[in-house]
Amino acid sequence: MEQGLAVVARIHTDFSEKFGVPRQSGLVSGLRGEIYFEGVFRNPDAIRGIEEYSHLWLLWGFSENKRNHDSLTVAPPRLGGKERRGVFATRSPFRPNGIGLSSVKLEEITHREGYGPILIVSGADLLDGTPIYDIKPYLPYTDCHPKAQGGFGQAHSRTEITVVLPPELKALLPDKLQQTVFELLSQDPRAAYNKKKDYLYGMSFGGYDIRFTVEEDILTVKEIVKIQSSNWEKIK
């Protein structure tokens, strides 16, 4: 018997759009998210004992991926978007079922009147408002495989580039965002198939539009603009 998916919670993060979200969870440890439970799952009984674990698995939905995808192959961005692989050999968001999987660190548990327990996690690679279908504890004795082979995904995992963030622009960001923004940019947010020279990119994060160019593997921040301010206009 087929079973539908219930949304048990939603996560709130500083990402308002997909561009800039890390390609995998855990790559930027400074990223924080707040998981708010929904409906009957706001009862503290639902997470009784979860504080004993340091990390969690999140199963969630690609809420901004509206396209149905029944193709047997996809073109992974890590391969430049030109080489096709089997859908089940990739982590592409274009899947028969739009379900994502992330491993996050449980930082703390707080409570808010009317919302029940709230899980504060780090390392999340999810958009603000993403629906979460399930939460499971990470078990090191069975979930960690040090000798596992990473295939072509591992071979194309290195993407870090040099980031130049001028002090006068860095100062425009709140202290709590400065290091995280630097780490995000060092992952090179651009898609492998969309690396344009002399192009001004814009990454929205934490209410700011961080604008940058990339030349010879050096990313230089050019502007930081508060989103929705009088001089803010979204980059096309």
XYZ file of C-alpha atoms in Angstrom:
236
model
C 0.000 0.000 0.000
C 1.407 3.380 -0.999
C 1.779 5.939 1.746
C 1.628 9.702 1.351
C 4.226 12.025 2.863
C 3.244 14.267 5.750
C 5.144 17.485 6.426
C 6.340 17.101 10.015
C 8.332 20.333 10.160
C 9.765 23.228 8.191
C 13.254 24.674 8.405
C 14.055 28.363 8.455
C 17.426 29.431 7.030
C 19.070 32.538 5.571
C 18.610 31.293 1.981
C 15.730 32.930 0.106
C 16.736 31.474 -3.283
C 18.592 28.455 -4.627
C 21.711 30.210 -5.928
C 24.424 30.013 -3.302
C 23.053 27.051 -1.369
C 25.930 24.583 -0.774
C 25.880 21.545 -3.041
C 25.883 19.193 -0.060
C 25.129 19.437 3.633
C 28.002 19.976 6.044
C 30.230 21.872 3.608
C 29.673 25.155 5.453
C 29.447 24.399 9.158
C 28.482 27.973 10.069
C 25.109 27.727 8.345
C 22.370 27.601 10.954
C 18.781 26.526 10.584
C 15.785 26.431 12.892
C 13.421 23.482 12.552
C 9.834 24.246 13.572
C 7.500 21.295 13.932
C 3.945 21.328 12.608
C 0.618 20.145 13.999
C 0.688 17.198 16.362
C 4.498 16.971 16.005
C 4.940 20.088 18.135
C 4.560 17.849 21.157
C 7.885 17.416 23.034
C 7.213 13.673 23.136
C 8.044 13.522 19.410
C 11.711 14.359 20.069
C 12.176 12.694 23.450
C 15.785 11.447 23.568
C 16.973 13.338 20.495
C 19.350 15.388 22.655
C 21.505 12.263 22.998
C 22.594 12.560 19.363
C 25.056 15.034 17.860
C 23.875 14.724 14.243
C 20.609 14.106 12.450
C 19.381 13.015 9.025
C 16.756 15.233 7.419
C 14.488 13.937 4.653
C 12.943 16.898 2.886
C 11.222 18.099 -0.277
C 12.629 20.117 -3.176
C 9.929 22.745 -2.683
C 11.199 25.105 -5.431
C 11.657 22.353 -8.027
C 8.240 22.368 -9.695
C 9.139 20.270 -12.746
C 8.069 16.637 -12.852
C 10.996 14.464 -13.818
C 10.599 10.945 -15.166
C 13.825 10.793 -17.187
C 16.170 7.895 -16.487
C 19.224 10.134 -16.883
C 20.234 13.599 -15.701
C 23.101 15.994 -16.419
C 24.867 16.612 -13.054
C 26.109 20.208 -12.616
C 29.371 18.851 -11.198
C 30.095 17.371 -14.652
C 29.426 20.664 -16.395
C 25.820 19.857 -17.195
C 26.838 18.170 -20.455
C 27.502 14.569 -19.435
C 24.500 12.415 -18.531
C 24.396 9.794 -15.798
C 21.669 7.599 -14.387
C 19.340 9.500 -12.079
C 19.985 7.030 -9.267
C 23.760 7.496 -9.639
C 23.464 11.230 -8.829
C 22.083 13.587 -6.236
C 20.381 15.777 -8.810
C 17.213 17.499 -7.532
C 15.382 16.369 -10.680
C 14.182 12.982 -9.455
C 11.149 10.699 -9.768
C 10.275 11.899 -6.252
C 11.603 15.273 -5.145
C 13.132 14.069 -1.885
C 16.398 15.413 -0.486
C 18.668 13.978 2.214
C 20.908 16.044 4.488
C 23.084 15.343 7.497
C 23.136 18.213 10.000
C 24.582 18.844 13.436
C 22.160 19.329 16.310
C 23.380 22.428 18.136
C 20.627 22.954 20.694
C 16.946 22.576 21.446
C 14.862 25.596 22.382
C 11.177 26.163 23.059
C 8.857 28.921 21.933
C 5.348 29.489 23.180
C 2.856 28.177 20.650
C 5.506 26.431 18.545
C 6.749 23.703 20.869
C 10.352 22.489 20.669
C 12.629 24.013 18.029
C 15.756 22.236 16.776
C 18.736 24.487 16.054
C 21.010 22.773 13.535
C 24.143 23.665 11.575
C 25.473 22.648 8.176
C 22.045 22.639 6.517
C 21.824 23.025 2.731
C 18.122 23.911 2.589
C 16.101 26.897 1.457
C 14.060 28.879 3.941
C 10.681 27.216 4.455
C 11.685 23.820 3.052
C 9.248 21.077 4.146
C 10.752 18.258 6.177
C 9.162 14.822 5.914
C 11.208 12.965 8.497
C 14.057 13.333 10.996
C 16.261 10.421 12.005
C 19.308 10.193 14.296
C 22.724 9.809 12.679
C 24.383 6.614 13.970
C 28.183 6.671 13.548
C 28.587 2.918 13.956
C 26.505 2.195 10.873
C 26.168 5.486 8.941
C 29.888 6.249 8.716
C 31.886 4.340 6.089
C 35.472 5.706 5.990
C 36.495 3.385 3.135
C 33.476 4.101 0.949
C 34.061 5.023 -2.706
C 32.713 8.374 -3.832
C 32.628 7.732 -7.585
C 32.573 10.695 -9.965
C 30.953 12.794 -7.219
C 34.070 12.556 -5.091
C 36.338 13.152 -8.093
C 34.614 16.486 -8.739
C 34.137 17.515 -5.110
C 36.902 20.132 -4.909
C 35.489 23.533 -5.829
C 37.039 25.975 -3.333
C 38.412 29.188 -4.796
C 40.187 32.243 -3.436
C 37.837 34.911 -2.090
C 38.627 38.607 -1.886
C 36.216 40.342 0.482
C 37.288 43.977 0.987
C 37.135 45.077 4.648
C 34.800 47.994 3.881
C 32.285 45.603 2.310
C 32.693 42.940 4.965
C 31.817 45.574 7.567
C 28.375 45.971 5.941
C 27.453 42.473 7.104
C 26.404 41.607 10.656
C 29.225 39.943 12.598
C 27.341 36.626 12.740
C 27.194 36.413 8.924
C 30.697 37.509 7.960
C 32.558 34.200 8.278
C 29.655 32.180 6.876
C 29.435 34.388 3.786
C 33.179 33.956 3.247
C 32.854 30.158 3.491
C 29.871 30.121 1.132
C 31.708 32.120 -1.498
C 34.814 29.936 -1.171
C 32.683 26.993 -2.357
C 32.172 28.830 -5.688
C 28.360 29.137 -5.939
C 28.406 29.196 -9.753
C 27.166 26.188 -11.678
C 29.937 24.355 -13.525
C 28.183 25.097 -16.831
C 27.564 28.770 -16.090
C 30.939 30.328 -15.355
C 30.927 33.600 -17.257
C 33.850 35.955 -17.445
C 33.237 39.626 -16.653
C 29.807 38.793 -15.230
C 28.399 40.223 -12.003
C 26.764 37.459 -9.943
C 24.372 38.051 -7.079
C 23.875 35.712 -4.106
C 21.050 36.424 -1.664
C 21.831 35.427 1.907
C 20.590 36.625 5.274
C 18.772 39.610 3.782
C 21.775 40.820 1.780
C 22.657 40.648 -1.906
C 26.334 39.750 -2.200
C 27.576 40.657 -5.682
C 30.815 39.306 -7.072
C 32.878 38.536 -10.142
C 35.277 35.643 -10.775
C 38.443 35.811 -12.835
C 41.167 33.162 -12.964
C 39.736 31.340 -9.924
C 39.682 34.484 -7.791
C 36.268 35.569 -6.558
C 36.076 39.268 -5.732
C 33.127 40.778 -3.891
C 32.104 44.018 -5.583
C 28.993 45.083 -3.690
C 26.927 44.146 -0.659
C 23.430 45.585 -0.746
C 20.663 45.222 1.801
C 17.773 43.491 0.051
C 14.708 45.700 -0.391
C 16.679 48.864 0.333
C 16.199 51.913 -1.899
C 19.243 51.083 -4.051
C 18.580 47.348 -4.343
C 17.627 45.828 -7.678
C 17.805 42.097 -8.267
C 20.486 40.970 -10.718
C 18.980 39.136 -13.669
